Coordinates of C-alpha atoms and ligand atoms in Angstrom, one line a residue:
X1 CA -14.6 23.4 -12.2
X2 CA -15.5 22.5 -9.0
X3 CA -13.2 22.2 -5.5
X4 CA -14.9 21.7 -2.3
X5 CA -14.1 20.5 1.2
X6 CA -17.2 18.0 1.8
X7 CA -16.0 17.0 4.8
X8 CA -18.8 18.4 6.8
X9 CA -21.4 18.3 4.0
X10 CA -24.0 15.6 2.6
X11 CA -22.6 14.9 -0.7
X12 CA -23.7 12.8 -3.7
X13 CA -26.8 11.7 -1.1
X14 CA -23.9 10.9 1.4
X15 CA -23.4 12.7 5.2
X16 CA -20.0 12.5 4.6
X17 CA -18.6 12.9 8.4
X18 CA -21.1 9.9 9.3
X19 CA -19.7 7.6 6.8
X20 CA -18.5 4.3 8.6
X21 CA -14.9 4.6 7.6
X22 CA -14.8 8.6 8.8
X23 CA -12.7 9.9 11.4
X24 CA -10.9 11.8 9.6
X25 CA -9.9 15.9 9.3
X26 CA -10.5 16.9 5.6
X27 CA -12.1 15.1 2.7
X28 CA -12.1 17.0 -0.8
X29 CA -13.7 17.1 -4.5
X30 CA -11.8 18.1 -7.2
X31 CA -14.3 17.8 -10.6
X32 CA -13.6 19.6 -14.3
X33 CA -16.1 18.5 -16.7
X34 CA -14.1 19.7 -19.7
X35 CA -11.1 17.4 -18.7
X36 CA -13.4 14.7 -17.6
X37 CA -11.6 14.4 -14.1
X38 CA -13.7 13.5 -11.0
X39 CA -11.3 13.0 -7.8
X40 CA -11.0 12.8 -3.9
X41 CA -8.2 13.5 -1.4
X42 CA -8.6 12.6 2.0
X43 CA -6.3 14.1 4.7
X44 CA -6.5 11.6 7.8
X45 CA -4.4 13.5 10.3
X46 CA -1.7 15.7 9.8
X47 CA -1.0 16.0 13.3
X48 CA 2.8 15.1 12.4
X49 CA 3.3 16.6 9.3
X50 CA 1.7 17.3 5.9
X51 CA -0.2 14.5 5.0
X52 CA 1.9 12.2 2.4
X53 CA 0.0 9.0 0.3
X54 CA -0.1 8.0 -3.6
X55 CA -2.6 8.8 -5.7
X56 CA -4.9 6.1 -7.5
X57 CA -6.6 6.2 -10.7
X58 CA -8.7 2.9 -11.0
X59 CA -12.5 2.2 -11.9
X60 CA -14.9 2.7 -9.6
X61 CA -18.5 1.7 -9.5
X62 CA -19.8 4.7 -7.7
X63 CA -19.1 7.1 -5.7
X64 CA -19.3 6.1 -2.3
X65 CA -17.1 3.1 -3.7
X66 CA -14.3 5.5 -4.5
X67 CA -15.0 7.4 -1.1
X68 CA -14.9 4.1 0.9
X69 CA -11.3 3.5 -0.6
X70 CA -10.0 6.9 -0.2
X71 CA -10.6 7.1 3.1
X72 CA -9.6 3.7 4.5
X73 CA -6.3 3.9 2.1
X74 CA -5.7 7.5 4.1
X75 CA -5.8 5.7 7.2
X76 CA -3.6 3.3 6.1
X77 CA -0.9 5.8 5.7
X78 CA -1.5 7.5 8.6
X79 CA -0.9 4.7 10.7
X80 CA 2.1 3.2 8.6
X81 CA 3.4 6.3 9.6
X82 CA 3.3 5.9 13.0
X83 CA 4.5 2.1 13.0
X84 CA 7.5 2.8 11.1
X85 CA 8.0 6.6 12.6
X86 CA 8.0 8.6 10.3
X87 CA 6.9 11.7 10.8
X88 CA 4.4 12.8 8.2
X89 CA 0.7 12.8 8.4
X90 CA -1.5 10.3 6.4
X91 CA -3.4 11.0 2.7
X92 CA -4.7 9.5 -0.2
X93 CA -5.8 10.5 -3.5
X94 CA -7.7 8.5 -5.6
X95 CA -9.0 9.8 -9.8
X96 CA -12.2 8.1 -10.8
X97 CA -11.2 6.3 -13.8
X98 CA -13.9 7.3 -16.2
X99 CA -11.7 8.4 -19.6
X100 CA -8.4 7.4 -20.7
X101 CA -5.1 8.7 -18.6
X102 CA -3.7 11.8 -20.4
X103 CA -1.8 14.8 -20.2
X104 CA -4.9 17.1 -19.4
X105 CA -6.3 14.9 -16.6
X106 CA -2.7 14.8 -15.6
X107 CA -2.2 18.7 -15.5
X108 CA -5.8 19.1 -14.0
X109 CA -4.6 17.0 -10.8
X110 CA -1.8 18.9 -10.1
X111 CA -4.5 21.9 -10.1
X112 CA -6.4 19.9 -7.2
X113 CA -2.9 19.5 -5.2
X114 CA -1.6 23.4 -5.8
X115 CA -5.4 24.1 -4.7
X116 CA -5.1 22.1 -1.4
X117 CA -1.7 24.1 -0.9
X118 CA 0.8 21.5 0.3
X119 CA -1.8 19.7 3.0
X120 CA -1.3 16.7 1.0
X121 CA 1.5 15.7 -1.3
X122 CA 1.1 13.1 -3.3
X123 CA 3.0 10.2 -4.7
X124 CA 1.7 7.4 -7.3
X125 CA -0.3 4.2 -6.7
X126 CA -1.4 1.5 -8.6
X127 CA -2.8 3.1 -11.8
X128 CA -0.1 6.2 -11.7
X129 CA 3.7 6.1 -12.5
X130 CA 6.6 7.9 -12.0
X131 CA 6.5 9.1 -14.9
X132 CA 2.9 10.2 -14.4
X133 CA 4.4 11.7 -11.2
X134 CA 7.4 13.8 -12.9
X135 CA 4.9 15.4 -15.4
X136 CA 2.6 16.7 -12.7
X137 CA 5.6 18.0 -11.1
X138 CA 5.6 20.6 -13.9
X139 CA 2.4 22.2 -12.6
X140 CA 2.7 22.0 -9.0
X141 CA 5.6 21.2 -5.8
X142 CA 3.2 19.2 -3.9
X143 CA 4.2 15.3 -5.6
X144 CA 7.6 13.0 -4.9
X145 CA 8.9 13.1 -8.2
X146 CA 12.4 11.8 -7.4
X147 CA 12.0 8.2 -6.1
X148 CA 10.2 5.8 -7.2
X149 CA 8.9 3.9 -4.1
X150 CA 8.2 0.5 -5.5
X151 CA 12.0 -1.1 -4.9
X152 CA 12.1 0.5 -1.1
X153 CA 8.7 -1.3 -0.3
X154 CA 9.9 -4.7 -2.0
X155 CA 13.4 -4.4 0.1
X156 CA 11.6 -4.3 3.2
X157 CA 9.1 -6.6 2.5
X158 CA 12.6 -8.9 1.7
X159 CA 13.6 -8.1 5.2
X160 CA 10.6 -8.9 6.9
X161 CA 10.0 -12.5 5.1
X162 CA 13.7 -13.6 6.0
X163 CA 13.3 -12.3 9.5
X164 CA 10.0 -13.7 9.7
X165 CA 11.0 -17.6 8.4
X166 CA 13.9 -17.4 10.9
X167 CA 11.3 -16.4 13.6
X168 CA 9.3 -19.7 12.3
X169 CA 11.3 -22.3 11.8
X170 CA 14.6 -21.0 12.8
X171 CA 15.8 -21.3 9.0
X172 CA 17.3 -19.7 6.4
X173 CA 15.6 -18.3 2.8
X174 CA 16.9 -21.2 0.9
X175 CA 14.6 -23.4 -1.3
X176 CA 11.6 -21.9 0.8
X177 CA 8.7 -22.0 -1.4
X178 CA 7.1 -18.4 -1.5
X179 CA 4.4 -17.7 -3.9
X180 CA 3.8 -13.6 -5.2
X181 CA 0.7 -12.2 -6.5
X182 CA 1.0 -9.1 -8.8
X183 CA 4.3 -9.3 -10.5
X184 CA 4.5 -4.6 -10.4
X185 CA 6.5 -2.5 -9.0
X186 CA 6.6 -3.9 -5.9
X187 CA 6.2 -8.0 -6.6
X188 CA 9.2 -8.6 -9.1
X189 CA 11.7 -6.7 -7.3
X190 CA 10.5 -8.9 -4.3
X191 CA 10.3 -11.9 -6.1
X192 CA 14.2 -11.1 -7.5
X193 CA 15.5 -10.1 -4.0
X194 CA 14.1 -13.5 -2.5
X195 CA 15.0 -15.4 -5.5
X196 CA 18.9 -14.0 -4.9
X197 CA 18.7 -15.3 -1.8
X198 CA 17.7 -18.7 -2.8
X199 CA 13.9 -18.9 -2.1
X200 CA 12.0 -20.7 -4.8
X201 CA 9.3 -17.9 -6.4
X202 CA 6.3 -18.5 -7.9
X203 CA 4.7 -15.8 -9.4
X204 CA 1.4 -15.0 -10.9
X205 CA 0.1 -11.5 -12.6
X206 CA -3.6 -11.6 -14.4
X207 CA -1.7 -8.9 -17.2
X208 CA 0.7 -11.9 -18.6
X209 CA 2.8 -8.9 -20.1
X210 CA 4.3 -8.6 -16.5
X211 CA 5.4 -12.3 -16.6
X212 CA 7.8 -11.6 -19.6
X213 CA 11.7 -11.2 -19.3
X214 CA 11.4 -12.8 -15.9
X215 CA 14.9 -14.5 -16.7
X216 CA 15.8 -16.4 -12.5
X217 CA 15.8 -20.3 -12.7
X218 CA 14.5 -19.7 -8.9
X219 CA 11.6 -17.9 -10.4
X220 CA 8.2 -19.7 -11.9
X221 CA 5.5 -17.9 -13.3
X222 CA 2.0 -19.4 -12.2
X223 CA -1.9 -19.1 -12.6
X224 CA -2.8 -19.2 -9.4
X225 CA -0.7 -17.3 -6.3
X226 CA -3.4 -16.9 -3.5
X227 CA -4.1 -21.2 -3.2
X228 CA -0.5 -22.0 -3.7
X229 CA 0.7 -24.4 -1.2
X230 CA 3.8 -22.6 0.2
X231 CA 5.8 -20.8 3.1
X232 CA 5.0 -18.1 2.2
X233 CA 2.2 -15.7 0.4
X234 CA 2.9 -12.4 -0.8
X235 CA 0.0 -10.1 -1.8
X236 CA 1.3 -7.4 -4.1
X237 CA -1.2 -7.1 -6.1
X238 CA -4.9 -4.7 -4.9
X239 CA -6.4 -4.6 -1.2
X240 CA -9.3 -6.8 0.5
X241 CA -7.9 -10.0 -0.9
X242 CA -8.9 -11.9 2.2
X243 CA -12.2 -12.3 3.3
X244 CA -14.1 -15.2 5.0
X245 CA -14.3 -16.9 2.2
X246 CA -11.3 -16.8 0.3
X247 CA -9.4 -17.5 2.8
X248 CA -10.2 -21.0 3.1
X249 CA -8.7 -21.9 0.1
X250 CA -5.2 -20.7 1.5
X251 CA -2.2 -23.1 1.7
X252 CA -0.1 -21.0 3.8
X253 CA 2.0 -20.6 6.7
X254 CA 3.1 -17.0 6.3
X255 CA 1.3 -14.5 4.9
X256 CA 3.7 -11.2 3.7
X257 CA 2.8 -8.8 1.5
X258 CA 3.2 -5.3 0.7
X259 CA -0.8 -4.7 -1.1
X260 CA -2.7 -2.1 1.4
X261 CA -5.7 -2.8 3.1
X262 CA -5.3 -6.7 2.5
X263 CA -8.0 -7.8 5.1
X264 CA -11.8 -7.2 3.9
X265 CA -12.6 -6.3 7.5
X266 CA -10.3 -6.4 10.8
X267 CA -12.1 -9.5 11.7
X268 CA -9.9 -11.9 9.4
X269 CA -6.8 -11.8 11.7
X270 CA -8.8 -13.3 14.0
X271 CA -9.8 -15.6 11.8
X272 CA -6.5 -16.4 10.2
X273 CA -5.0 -16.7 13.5
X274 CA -7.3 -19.3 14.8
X275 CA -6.1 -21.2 11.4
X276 CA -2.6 -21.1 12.6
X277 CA -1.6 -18.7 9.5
X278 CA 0.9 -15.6 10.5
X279 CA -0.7 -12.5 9.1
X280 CA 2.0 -10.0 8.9
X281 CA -0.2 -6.3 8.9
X282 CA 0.4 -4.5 5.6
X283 CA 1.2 -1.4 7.5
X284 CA 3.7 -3.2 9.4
X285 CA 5.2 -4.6 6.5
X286 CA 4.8 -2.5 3.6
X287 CA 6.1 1.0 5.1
X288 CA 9.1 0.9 3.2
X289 CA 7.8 3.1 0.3
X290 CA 7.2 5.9 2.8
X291 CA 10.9 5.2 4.1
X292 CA 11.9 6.1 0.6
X293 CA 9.8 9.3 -0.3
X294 CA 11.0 10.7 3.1
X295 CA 14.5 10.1 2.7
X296 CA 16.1 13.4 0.7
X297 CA 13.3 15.4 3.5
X298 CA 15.0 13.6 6.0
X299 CA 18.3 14.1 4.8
X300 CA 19.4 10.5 5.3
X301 CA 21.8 8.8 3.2
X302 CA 22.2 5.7 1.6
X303 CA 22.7 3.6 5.0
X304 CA 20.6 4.9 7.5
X305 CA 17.2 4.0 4.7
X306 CA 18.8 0.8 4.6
X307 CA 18.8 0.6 8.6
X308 CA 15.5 2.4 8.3
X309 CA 14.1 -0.6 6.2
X310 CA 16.0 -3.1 8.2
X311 CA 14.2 -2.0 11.3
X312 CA 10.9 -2.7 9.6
X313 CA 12.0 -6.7 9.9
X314 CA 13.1 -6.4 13.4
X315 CA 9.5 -4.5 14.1
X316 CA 8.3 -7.3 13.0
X317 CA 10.0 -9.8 15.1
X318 CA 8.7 -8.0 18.3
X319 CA 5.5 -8.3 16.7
X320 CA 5.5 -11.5 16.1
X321 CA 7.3 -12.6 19.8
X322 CA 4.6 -10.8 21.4
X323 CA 2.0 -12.2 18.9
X324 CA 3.2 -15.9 20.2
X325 CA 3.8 -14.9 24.2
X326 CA 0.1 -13.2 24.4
X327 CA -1.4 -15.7 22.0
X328 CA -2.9 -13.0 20.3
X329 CA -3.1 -11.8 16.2
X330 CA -0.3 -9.5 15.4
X331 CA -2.5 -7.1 14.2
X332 CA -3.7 -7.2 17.7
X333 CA -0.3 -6.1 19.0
X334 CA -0.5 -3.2 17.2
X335 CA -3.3 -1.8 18.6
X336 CA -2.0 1.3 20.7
X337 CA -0.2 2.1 17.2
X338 CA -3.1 2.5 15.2
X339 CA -6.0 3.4 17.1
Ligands
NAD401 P1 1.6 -2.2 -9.6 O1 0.4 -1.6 -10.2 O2 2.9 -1.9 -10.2 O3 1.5 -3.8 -9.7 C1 0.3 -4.5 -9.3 C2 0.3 -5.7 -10.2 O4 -0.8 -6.6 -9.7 C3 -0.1 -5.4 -11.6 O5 0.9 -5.9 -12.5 C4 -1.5 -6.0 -11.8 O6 -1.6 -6.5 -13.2 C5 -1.4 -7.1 -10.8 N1 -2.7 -7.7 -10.4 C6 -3.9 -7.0 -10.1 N2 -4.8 -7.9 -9.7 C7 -4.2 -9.1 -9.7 C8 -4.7 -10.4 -9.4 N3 -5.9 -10.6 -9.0 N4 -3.8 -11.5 -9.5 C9 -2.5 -11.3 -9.9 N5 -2.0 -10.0 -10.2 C10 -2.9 -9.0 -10.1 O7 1.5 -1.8 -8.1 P2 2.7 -1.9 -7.0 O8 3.3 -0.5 -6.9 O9 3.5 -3.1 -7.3 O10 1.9 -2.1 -5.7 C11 1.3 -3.3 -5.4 C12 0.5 -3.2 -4.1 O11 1.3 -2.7 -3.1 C13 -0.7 -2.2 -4.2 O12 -1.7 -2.7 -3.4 C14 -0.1 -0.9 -3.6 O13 -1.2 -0.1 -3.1 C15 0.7 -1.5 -2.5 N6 1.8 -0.7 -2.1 C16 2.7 -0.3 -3.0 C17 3.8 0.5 -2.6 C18 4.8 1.0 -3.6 O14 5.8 1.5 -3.1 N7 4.7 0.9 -4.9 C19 3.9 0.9 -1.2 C20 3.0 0.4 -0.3 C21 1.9 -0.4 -0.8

């Protein structure tokens, strides 16, 4: 078994604190041959608190690849944090998915979090569950076993897109066309909450499994989500979805969406600004997860998280209004936050 802080080392052939994404405190391996686990943590800054962020167990093609997304998705957090004030630090754990998901890989993890001794505590991401989550619990304190954050982040995602249509054109959620990619956690709660509300959904998943028992005359299963022509598009699916090129083929006003890390490189809010398309910032909009991990540490009840994921839309409309006075990106206005 190996655990190691590589933060200041050259690892796998990489300088590690030279990496272009690196500014952060503490990066570290976790690797047990006999399990067959290989996994990261990176702790961004815990300057406000233990560092909090899910844990992701996906493919990667090497190393660095699985580096790169550890630490941007750490960042992320961190400065979600911040823009929705809450305070805990920022972290992200990723497992390098090279064997099938099982209990040992599961129980080896929670070895990795009760090694790092509560600096990061971890909840799930895309590749994880709950129920993933509940049987780590068994071998270590540091996870959020109790709530499963996919519903908080959809609610305020909700919030933001009505608040964010009334900001536009001064209207209400009826028979606006919104189209949802990833049909998860997070994206079929959404696409039910908008649906309610009488929004017209249009919804598109590459596993077609997550299209079944979708049962909402104002919801359509589709092919294609990101070219839709619509109000409103909703990435809920993976990160770096928008890049120079793909973004051309967009047929957007709005752009809402509770993915992380949606823009290939800062650049494209520029770019989709200049195109006349509202890029809401994932951290703005998609820190309503966090809101519900932190809510039994916070001791808040029912209504104040929903006034804490309420204040997520009206964050957004003082985004947005300084967005439109300063003729700037709204990513741009939220520069002080997340520098
Ligand atoms: P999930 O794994 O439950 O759902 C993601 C869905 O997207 C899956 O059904 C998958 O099949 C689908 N998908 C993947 N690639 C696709 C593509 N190209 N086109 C269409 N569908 C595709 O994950 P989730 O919890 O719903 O999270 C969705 C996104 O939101 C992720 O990027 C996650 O990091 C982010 N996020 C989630 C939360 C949360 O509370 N769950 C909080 C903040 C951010």
């Amino acid at each position: 078994m190996i655990f190691k802080d590589i933060t200041k080392t050259n690892f796998k052939g990489i300088d590690i604190s030279s990496h272009h994404e690196f500014d952060h405190e503490k990066v570290f391996y976790y690797e047990d041959n006999k399990i067959g686990i290989k996994s990261l943590v990176a702790i961004h800054d815990s300057s406000k608190g233990p560092a909090i962020g899910g844990c992701r167990f996906k493919e990667y093609n090497s190393f660095e690849e699985g580096l790169n997304d550890v630490l941007r998705l750490s960042r992320g957090m961190t400065h979600k944090n911040n823009v929705a004030q809450i305070p805990f630090g920022g972290g992200k754990g990723i497992i390098f998915k090279e064997t099938n998901k099982s209990n040992h890989l599961l129980k080896s993890y929670a070895n990795f979090l009760n090694l790092l001794e509560g600096q990061y505590i971890s909840a799930e991401d895309v590749g994880i569950s709950l129920e993933d989550i509940r049987f780590i619990k068994k071998y270590t304190e540091f996870v959020f076993d109790n709530i499963d954050p996919g519903p908080y982040t959809a609610k305020g995602i909700y919030y933001v897109i009505r608040e964010a249509i009334d900001f536009c054109f001064s209207e209400s959620l009826t028979d606006k066309k919104i189209s949802i990619q990833g049909a998860g956690s997070v994206g079929k709660k959404l696409a039910e909450h908008l649906a309610n509300d009488g929004a017209k959904i249009f919804i598109s998943d590459i596993d077609k499994s997550k299209l079944e028992n979708i049962d909402n005359p104002n919801i359509r299963c589709i092919d294609d989500a990101f070219s839709f022509e619509c109000d409103v598009f909703s990435p809920c699916a993976l990160g770096a979805v928008f890049d120079k090129s793909s973004i051309k083929s967009l047929n957007c006003k709005i752009i809402a969406g509770g993915a992380n890390n949606q823009l290939q490189d800062s650049s494209i809010a520029d770019d989709l600004h200049h195109r006349g398309i509202i890029y809401i910032p994932d951290i703005l909009i998609n820190s309503g997860g966090a809101i519900g991990l932190t809510k039994d540490l916070m001791k808040k009840n029912a209504d104040e998280t929903e006034s804490d994921l309420m204040n997520i839309a009206y964050r957004v409309r003082e985004c947005l209004t300084e967005s439109q006075e300063k003729s700037i990106s709204p990513q741009d206005t939220l520069k002080e936050l997340i520098i």
